[in-house]
Coordinates of C-alpha atoms and ligand atoms in Angstrom, one line a residue:
X130 CA -13.4 -2.5 116.1
X131 CA -16.1 -4.3 114.1
X132 CA -18.0 -2.1 111.6
X133 CA -21.7 -1.8 112.2
X134 CA -24.5 -1.5 109.7
X135 CA -28.0 -0.3 110.8
X136 CA -30.8 -1.3 108.5
X137 CA -34.5 -0.7 108.5
X138 CA -34.5 2.4 110.7
X139 CA -35.9 5.8 109.9
X140 CA -32.7 7.7 109.9
X141 CA -32.5 11.4 110.8
X142 CA -30.5 12.9 107.9
X143 CA -30.5 16.4 106.5
X144 CA -33.3 17.6 108.7
X145 CA -35.8 14.7 108.4
X146 CA -36.3 11.0 109.1
X147 CA -35.7 9.0 106.0
X148 CA -35.5 5.3 105.0
X149 CA -31.7 4.9 104.9
X150 CA -29.0 2.6 106.0
X151 CA -26.0 3.7 108.0
X152 CA -22.5 2.1 108.2
X153 CA -19.8 2.8 110.8
X154 CA -16.1 2.0 110.2
X155 CA -13.9 2.5 113.3
X156 CA -15.1 5.5 115.3
X157 CA -16.7 7.2 112.3
X158 CA -19.9 7.1 110.2
X159 CA -18.7 6.0 106.8
X160 CA -21.9 5.7 104.7
X161 CA -25.4 7.0 104.8
X162 CA -27.4 5.7 101.8
X163 CA -30.4 3.8 100.8
X164 CA -28.2 0.7 100.6
X165 CA -24.7 0.4 102.2
X166 CA -22.1 -2.4 102.1
X167 CA -22.4 -5.0 104.8
X168 CA -18.9 -6.5 104.2
X169 CA -17.3 -7.5 107.5
X170 CA -19.9 -5.6 109.5
X171 CA -22.3 -6.5 112.3
X172 CA -25.8 -5.9 111.0
X173 CA -28.4 -4.4 113.3
X174 CA -32.0 -4.9 112.2
X175 CA -33.7 -1.7 113.3
X176 CA -37.0 -2.1 111.6
X177 CA -39.7 0.0 113.3
X178 CA -37.0 2.2 115.1
X179 CA -35.7 5.7 114.6
X180 CA -32.0 6.4 114.4
X181 CA -31.0 9.7 116.2
X182 CA -27.5 11.2 116.4
X183 CA -26.4 10.4 119.9
X184 CA -27.9 12.7 122.6
X185 CA -25.6 15.4 123.8
X186 CA -26.2 16.6 127.3
X187 CA -24.4 19.9 127.7
X188 CA -25.2 20.4 131.4
X189 CA -24.4 17.7 134.0
X190 CA -22.9 17.5 137.4
X191 CA -21.1 14.1 137.9
X192 CA -19.5 14.8 141.4
X193 CA -16.1 13.4 140.7
X194 CA -13.7 14.4 142.2
X195 CA -14.9 15.0 145.7
X196 CA -18.5 13.7 146.2
X197 CA -18.3 10.3 144.7
X198 CA -20.7 9.0 147.3
X199 CA -23.5 10.7 145.3
X200 CA -22.2 9.9 141.8
X201 CA -19.0 9.2 139.9
X202 CA -17.9 9.1 136.3
X203 CA -18.6 5.4 136.1
X204 CA -22.1 5.4 137.5
X205 CA -23.1 8.6 135.7
X206 CA -21.9 7.5 132.3
X207 CA -23.5 4.1 132.6
X208 CA -26.7 6.0 133.2
X209 CA -25.9 8.1 130.1
X210 CA -25.5 5.0 128.0
X211 CA -28.9 3.7 129.2
X212 CA -30.5 7.1 128.5
X213 CA -29.1 7.3 124.9
X214 CA -26.7 10.1 125.9
X215 CA -23.4 9.7 124.0
X216 CA -21.6 12.9 125.0
X217 CA -21.7 15.3 128.0
X218 CA -20.3 18.6 129.2
X219 CA -19.7 18.5 132.9
X220 CA -19.9 21.4 135.4
X221 CA -17.0 22.6 137.5
X222 CA -18.6 22.6 141.0
X223 CA -16.9 19.4 142.0
X224 CA -14.7 19.3 145.0
X225 CA -12.2 20.9 144.8
X226 CA -13.8 23.1 142.1
X227 CA -12.3 22.9 138.6
X228 CA -10.9 26.4 138.2
X229 CA -7.5 25.9 136.5
X230 CA -5.7 23.9 133.9
X231 CA -4.4 21.3 136.4
X232 CA -7.9 20.5 137.6
X233 CA -9.1 20.3 134.0
X234 CA -6.3 17.9 133.1
X235 CA -7.1 15.7 136.0
X236 CA -10.8 15.6 135.1
X237 CA -9.8 14.7 131.5
X238 CA -7.6 11.9 132.8
X239 CA -10.5 10.6 134.8
X240 CA -12.8 10.8 131.8
X241 CA -10.4 8.8 129.7
X242 CA -10.1 6.1 132.4
X243 CA -13.8 5.8 133.4
X244 CA -16.2 7.4 131.0
X245 CA -18.4 5.1 129.0
X246 CA -19.4 8.0 126.7
X247 CA -17.7 11.0 125.2
X248 CA -16.7 13.7 127.7
X249 CA -15.8 17.3 128.2
X250 CA -15.6 19.6 131.2
X251 CA -16.2 23.3 132.0
X252 CA -13.7 25.4 133.8
X253 CA -15.3 27.4 136.7
X254 CA -14.9 31.2 137.0
X255 CA -14.3 32.8 140.4
X256 CA -13.9 36.5 141.3
X257 CA -10.2 36.1 140.9
X258 CA -9.1 33.4 138.5
X259 CA -9.1 35.5 135.3
X260 CA -5.6 34.4 134.3
X261 CA -6.5 30.8 134.5
X262 CA -9.5 31.4 132.3
X263 CA -7.6 33.3 129.7
X264 CA -5.0 30.6 129.2
X265 CA -7.3 27.6 129.6
X266 CA -7.2 24.7 127.1
X267 CA -9.3 21.5 126.3
X268 CA -12.5 22.8 127.9
X269 CA -16.1 23.0 126.5
X270 CA -16.5 26.5 128.0
X271 CA -16.3 28.7 131.0
X272 CA -19.0 28.3 133.7
X273 CA -20.1 31.3 135.7
X274 CA -22.5 31.0 138.7
X275 CA -24.2 34.3 139.2
X276 CA -26.3 32.9 142.0
X277 CA -24.8 30.6 144.7
X278 CA -25.9 27.0 144.3
X279 CA -24.2 23.6 145.2
X280 CA -20.5 24.2 146.0
X281 CA -18.6 27.4 146.4
X282 CA -18.3 28.7 142.9
X283 CA -19.7 32.2 142.5
X284 CA -19.0 35.4 140.7
X285 CA -20.6 38.1 142.7
X286 CA -18.2 40.9 141.9
X287 CA -19.6 42.7 138.9
X288 CA -16.2 44.2 137.9
X289 CA -14.8 40.7 137.8
X290 CA -17.7 39.6 135.6
X291 CA -17.0 42.5 133.2
X292 CA -13.3 41.5 133.0
X293 CA -14.2 37.9 132.2
X294 CA -16.2 39.2 129.3
X295 CA -13.6 41.7 128.2
X296 CA -10.5 39.5 128.4
X297 CA -11.4 35.8 127.6
X298 CA -11.6 34.4 124.1
X299 CA -14.8 36.0 122.6
X300 CA -15.7 32.8 120.7
X301 CA -15.5 30.5 123.7
X302 CA -18.9 30.0 125.3
X303 CA -19.4 31.4 128.8
X304 CA -22.3 29.4 130.2
X305 CA -24.3 31.2 132.9
X306 CA -26.3 30.2 135.9
X307 CA -28.5 33.3 136.0
X308 CA -30.0 34.1 139.4
X309 CA -29.0 37.5 140.8
X310 CA -27.1 36.9 144.1
X311 CA -27.6 40.4 145.5
X312 CA -31.3 40.1 145.0
X313 CA -31.4 36.7 146.5
X314 CA -29.4 37.7 149.6
X315 CA -31.6 40.8 150.1
X316 CA -34.9 38.8 150.1
X317 CA -34.0 35.5 151.8
X318 CA -35.2 36.6 155.3
X319 CA -38.7 37.2 153.9
X320 CA -39.2 33.5 153.2
X321 CA -36.9 31.6 155.6
X322 CA -39.6 31.3 158.4
X323 CA -41.7 29.1 156.0
X324 CA -41.0 25.4 155.5
X325 CA -43.0 24.8 152.3
X326 CA -41.2 24.4 149.0
X327 CA -43.4 27.2 147.4
X328 CA -41.5 29.6 149.7
X329 CA -38.3 28.5 148.0
X330 CA -39.7 29.4 144.6
X331 CA -41.1 32.7 145.9
X332 CA -37.6 33.5 147.1
X333 CA -35.6 32.5 144.0
X334 CA -38.4 33.9 141.8
X335 CA -38.8 34.9 138.2
X336 CA -37.4 38.3 138.8
X337 CA -34.2 36.9 140.4
X338 CA -33.6 35.0 137.1
X339 CA -34.7 37.8 134.9
X340 CA -32.4 40.5 136.4
X341 CA -29.4 38.2 136.0
X342 CA -30.2 37.0 132.5
X343 CA -30.9 40.6 131.4
X344 CA -27.5 41.6 132.7
X345 CA -25.7 38.8 130.9
X346 CA -27.4 39.5 127.6
X347 CA -26.4 43.2 127.9
X348 CA -22.7 42.3 128.6
X349 CA -22.5 39.7 125.9
X350 CA -23.7 42.3 123.4
X351 CA -21.4 45.0 124.7
X352 CA -18.3 42.8 124.5
X353 CA -19.5 40.7 121.5
X354 CA -18.7 37.6 123.6
X355 CA -20.5 34.2 123.1
X356 CA -22.8 33.5 126.0
X357 CA -25.2 30.7 126.8
X358 CA -27.9 31.0 129.4
X359 CA -28.4 27.7 131.2
X360 CA -31.6 26.2 132.6
X361 CA -34.0 29.0 131.7
X362 CA -36.9 28.4 134.1
X363 CA -39.4 31.2 133.3
X364 CA -41.5 32.4 130.4
X365 CA -40.5 36.0 131.1
X366 CA -36.7 35.4 130.5
X367 CA -37.4 34.0 127.0
X368 CA -38.2 37.5 125.7
X369 CA -34.5 38.2 126.1
X370 CA -33.4 35.7 123.4
X371 CA -33.8 35.7 119.7
X372 CA -34.2 32.9 117.1
X373 CA -31.1 32.3 115.0
X374 CA -29.0 34.5 117.4
X375 CA -25.5 33.0 117.4
X376 CA -24.1 35.3 120.1
X377 CA -26.5 34.7 122.9
X378 CA -28.1 31.3 123.1
X379 CA -30.3 29.6 125.7
X380 CA -31.2 26.3 127.1
X381 CA -33.9 24.8 129.3
X382 CA -34.3 21.5 131.1
X383 CA -36.8 18.6 131.1
X384 CA -37.9 19.5 134.7
X385 CA -38.5 23.2 133.9
X386 CA -40.6 22.1 130.9
X387 CA -42.5 19.3 132.6
X388 CA -42.8 20.2 136.3
X389 CA -44.0 23.2 138.3
X390 CA -44.8 24.3 141.8
X391 CA -47.9 22.0 141.8
X392 CA -45.5 19.0 141.8
X393 CA -44.1 20.1 145.2
X394 CA -47.3 18.5 146.6
X395 CA -46.0 15.1 145.4
X396 CA -42.2 15.6 145.5
X397 CA -41.6 17.9 148.4
X398 CA -37.9 18.7 148.6
X399 CA -37.1 16.0 146.0
X400 CA -38.4 18.7 143.6
X401 CA -35.8 21.3 144.9
X402 CA -33.3 22.6 142.4
X403 CA -31.7 25.9 141.3
X404 CA -33.3 27.7 139.6
X405 CA -36.4 26.3 141.3
X406 CA -39.5 25.1 139.5
X407 CA -41.8 27.9 138.5
X408 CA -45.5 27.9 137.4
X409 CA -47.7 26.2 134.9
X410 CA -47.6 29.2 132.6
X411 CA -43.8 29.0 132.7
X412 CA -43.9 25.4 131.4
X413 CA -46.1 26.7 128.5
X414 CA -43.8 29.7 127.9
X415 CA -40.7 27.5 127.7
X416 CA -42.3 25.1 125.2
X417 CA -43.3 28.1 123.1
X418 CA -39.8 29.4 123.2
X419 CA -38.4 26.1 122.0
X420 CA -41.0 26.1 119.2
X421 CA -40.2 29.7 118.1
X422 CA -36.4 29.2 118.4
X423 CA -35.7 31.6 121.3
X424 CA -34.5 28.6 123.2
X425 CA -32.5 26.0 121.2
X426 CA -31.2 23.4 123.6
X427 CA -32.6 21.0 126.1
X428 CA -30.1 19.7 128.7
X429 CA -30.7 18.0 132.1
X430 CA -28.6 19.8 134.7
X431 CA -28.3 16.3 136.1
X432 CA -27.4 17.0 139.8
X433 CA -27.6 13.9 142.0
X434 CA -27.8 14.1 145.8
X435 CA -28.7 11.2 148.1
X436 CA -32.3 10.7 149.2
X437 CA -31.2 11.2 152.8
X438 CA -29.7 14.6 151.9
X439 CA -32.8 15.5 149.9
X440 CA -35.0 14.9 152.9
X441 CA -33.4 17.5 155.1
X442 CA -36.1 20.0 154.6
X443 CA -36.8 23.0 152.4
X444 CA -33.8 25.1 153.4
X445 CA -31.2 22.4 154.2
X446 CA -31.8 19.9 151.4
X447 CA -29.3 20.3 148.6
X448 CA -30.7 21.6 145.2
X449 CA -30.7 19.3 142.2
X450 CA -32.2 16.2 140.6
X451 CA -30.8 13.3 138.6
X452 CA -32.0 13.1 134.9
X453 CA -29.5 11.8 132.4
X454 CA -31.0 8.3 132.1
X455 CA -34.6 9.6 131.6
X456 CA -34.2 12.9 129.7
X457 CA -34.6 11.5 126.2
X458 CA -37.5 9.3 127.3
X459 CA -39.2 12.3 129.0
X460 CA -39.0 14.4 125.9
X461 CA -40.0 11.5 123.6
X462 CA -43.0 11.1 125.9
X463 CA -43.8 14.8 125.6
X464 CA -43.5 14.3 121.8
X465 CA -46.0 11.4 121.9
X466 CA -48.4 13.8 123.6
X467 CA -48.1 16.3 120.8
X468 CA -45.7 18.8 122.5
X469 CA -43.2 18.5 119.6
X470 CA -42.0 16.4 116.7
X471 CA -39.3 13.8 116.8
X472 CA -37.3 16.0 114.4
X473 CA -37.4 18.8 117.0
X474 CA -36.2 16.4 119.7
X475 CA -33.1 15.8 117.5
X476 CA -32.6 19.5 117.0
X477 CA -32.9 20.4 120.7
X478 CA -30.9 17.4 122.1
X479 CA -28.3 16.7 119.4
X480 CA -27.8 19.3 116.7
X481 CA -28.1 22.5 118.7
X482 CA -26.0 21.3 121.6
X483 CA -23.2 20.4 119.2
X484 CA -23.6 23.8 117.4
X485 CA -23.8 25.8 120.6
X486 CA -20.4 24.6 121.8
X487 CA -18.8 24.3 118.3
X488 CA -18.2 20.5 118.8
X489 CA -16.3 18.8 116.0
X490 CA -18.0 16.0 114.1
X491 CA -21.0 15.7 116.5
X492 CA -24.7 16.1 116.4
X493 CA -25.4 15.0 112.9
X494 CA -25.6 11.7 111.0
X495 CA -23.2 12.4 108.2
X496 CA -20.3 10.5 106.7
X497 CA -17.1 11.6 108.4
X498 CA -18.9 12.4 111.6
X499 CA -18.3 10.5 114.8
X500 CA -20.3 7.3 115.0
X501 CA -22.4 8.4 118.1
X502 CA -25.8 7.0 117.5
X503 CA -29.0 6.4 119.5
X504 CA -31.6 3.9 118.3
X505 CA -35.0 5.0 119.6
X506 CA -38.3 3.2 119.8
X507 CA -40.8 6.1 120.1
X508 CA -43.6 3.8 121.0
X509 CA -41.9 1.6 123.7
X510 CA -43.7 2.2 127.1
X511 CA -41.9 1.8 130.4
X512 CA -42.3 2.9 133.9
X513 CA -39.5 4.9 135.6
X514 CA -38.5 3.1 138.8
X515 CA -36.1 4.1 141.5
X516 CA -35.0 0.5 141.8
X517 CA -33.8 0.5 138.2
X518 CA -31.9 3.8 138.1
X519 CA -28.2 3.5 137.3
X520 CA -27.3 6.8 138.8
X521 CA -25.6 6.2 142.1
X522 CA -28.1 8.4 144.0
X523 CA -30.7 5.8 143.1
X524 CA -33.9 7.8 142.7
X525 CA -35.7 9.9 140.1
X526 CA -38.4 12.6 140.5
X527 CA -40.3 10.7 137.8
X528 CA -40.4 7.4 139.8
X529 CA -43.6 5.6 139.0
X530 CA -44.3 7.6 135.9
X531 CA -45.2 5.7 132.6
X532 CA -43.3 7.1 129.6
X533 CA -43.8 6.4 125.9
X534 CA -40.5 6.3 123.9
X535 CA -37.0 5.4 124.9
X536 CA -33.5 4.6 123.7
X537 CA -33.0 0.9 122.9
X538 CA -29.4 0.9 121.7
X539 CA -26.6 3.4 122.2
X540 CA -23.4 3.6 120.1
X541 CA -20.4 5.6 121.1
X542 CA -17.7 6.2 118.5
X543 CA -18.6 2.9 116.7
X544 CA -18.9 0.8 119.9
X545 CA -22.2 -0.5 121.2
X546 CA -22.3 0.7 124.8
X547 CA -25.9 -0.2 125.6
X548 CA -28.3 -2.8 124.2
X549 CA -30.8 -5.3 125.4
X550 CA -31.1 -3.4 128.7
X551 CA -27.3 -3.9 129.5
X552 CA -24.4 -1.5 129.6
X553 CA -21.2 -2.8 127.9
X554 CA -18.6 -1.8 130.5
X555 CA -15.7 -2.4 128.1
X556 CA -16.5 0.7 126.1
X557 CA -14.8 4.0 126.7
X558 CA -15.7 7.3 125.2
X559 CA -13.3 9.9 123.8
X560 CA -12.6 13.6 124.7
X561 CA -14.9 15.9 122.7
X562 CA -13.0 18.2 120.4
X563 CA -14.1 21.9 119.9
X564 CA -13.5 24.3 117.0
X565 CA -12.9 27.1 119.5
Ligands
DOR224 O1 -30.1 22.5 141.4 C1 -28.9 22.6 141.1 N1 -28.0 21.7 141.5 N2 -28.5 23.7 140.4 C2 -27.2 24.0 140.3 O2 -26.9 25.1 139.8 C3 -26.2 23.1 140.9 C4 -26.7 21.8 141.0 C5 -25.8 20.9 141.8 O3 -24.6 20.8 141.5 O4 -26.2 20.2 142.7

C-alpha cells in the first residue's frame, strides 16, 4: 500500500485545527508534524481544506442479511465512503436478527468480503437470549429495543432487562432504543383513527421516550453498567444525562436536530421514523444538550426503506430514513449557519463515538492511530438529489436541499476509498477492535 502525505490542510490535532502535515504508512498514521517526509508517498495537496479523523457512525441499519432489496453492505458502505464515514456500528434487526455468536460471525464475514469501510456489529437482546449475550465476542455492544420498531427485536419483560444489566460485562456498552412499549401499546388506539403524521408523533410522544430513558438510567446506575441512549429525540430527556458522565452516555441524530413535525407537511410518511420527529423546541433542546455536553454523539440511525414502502400511509409505512451519505454535510451545513464549530463536529462525530465504544486507535489524528481520514471542504455547496444517492433505497429526506460543506476525499486504513466524486471499489475496510 502506497504511503500518503496530506499537505496544506488545517488538521484537527490535539483539540484544534492546525497547519500540519500528515503521513500514513500502511494502515496507520505515522507522522503528524509541520513538515513530514514525502519519500515514496503519494502527496495530496489539500490547501484550503480541513482534515478530520474519519467520521464514525455508531448507529446504522444496513439490512444484510435478509432485506438486501432495501440496502446491502456494498451499497451502504459505498454511501459511507461518499459521506466521509470511515467506520460504522451496525444494528442487529436484520433478518434473521443477529442474536448469537453464529449470526455475529456471519455478519463479520460479510463485512470482510463487502465493506468498503471499517465495520462492527451489535448483538441484539431478546427476552431469552441472556446466555448468548454473556458469552458474546467481537461485537461493538448489545442492542436493546425497549419499544418495538422495524423487525422483531424487543425486550418487554422487565425482569429480563434487569438480568441483562446484572449478568453481562459491565464495561460493555448496552445501547438502548428508549420508547416504553407498555405505554405505547396502551395509547395506540387513541391515535390510530387519524391518518396524519402528527398523530404518529402524538402517539410515540416525549413521555414514551422519557419513561423509558429514565428507567434505563436508573438501572445503569443501580448495576453500574455502561449504557448508551440512542437517538434522543426530545429536550426533556436530556435532563437525564450529565456532561462527562462515563457510565451513561447519549446520542442524537441529524434528523432529530434538524427536522420536526412541521416537516411532515413536506415529507409526509417519508419523515416517519422511531422515535418520531418531535417539535421545534426539541430541536433547540438537543442542540443545547450537545453544546453543554449532556449529549456527546451524533449518529444517523440510517434506516433505508424503499419509496414504495414509505408511501404506504402513516400506520403501514415502515419507520426510518437513510442518512449516512449526507450526515456530515448536514452537520457541516448547520455549522456554517452558526449552530456549532468545526471542532465540535469532530468531537461529536469522531472522538466521542470512538470513546463511547472504547474503539482501539480510532477517532483521533495521532501517530499510531488507524489512517482513517476525511478531507472536508467546509465551503463547498451542493444540492442533495435523490438521483445521486448511493444508498440502494435511492432517496433522501433532504432531496433538493442546498448544503454548505462536504467530504471531498475519504481514506480508510491508508487507502483512498473516495475522491473526485468516485468510490474506489477495490478498497475493503477492517473489523473495528474494542478495548472491552
Ligand atoms: O426508524 C427506525 N428505523 N427506528 C428504528 O429503531 C429501527 C429503524 C429500522 O431498522 O428501520
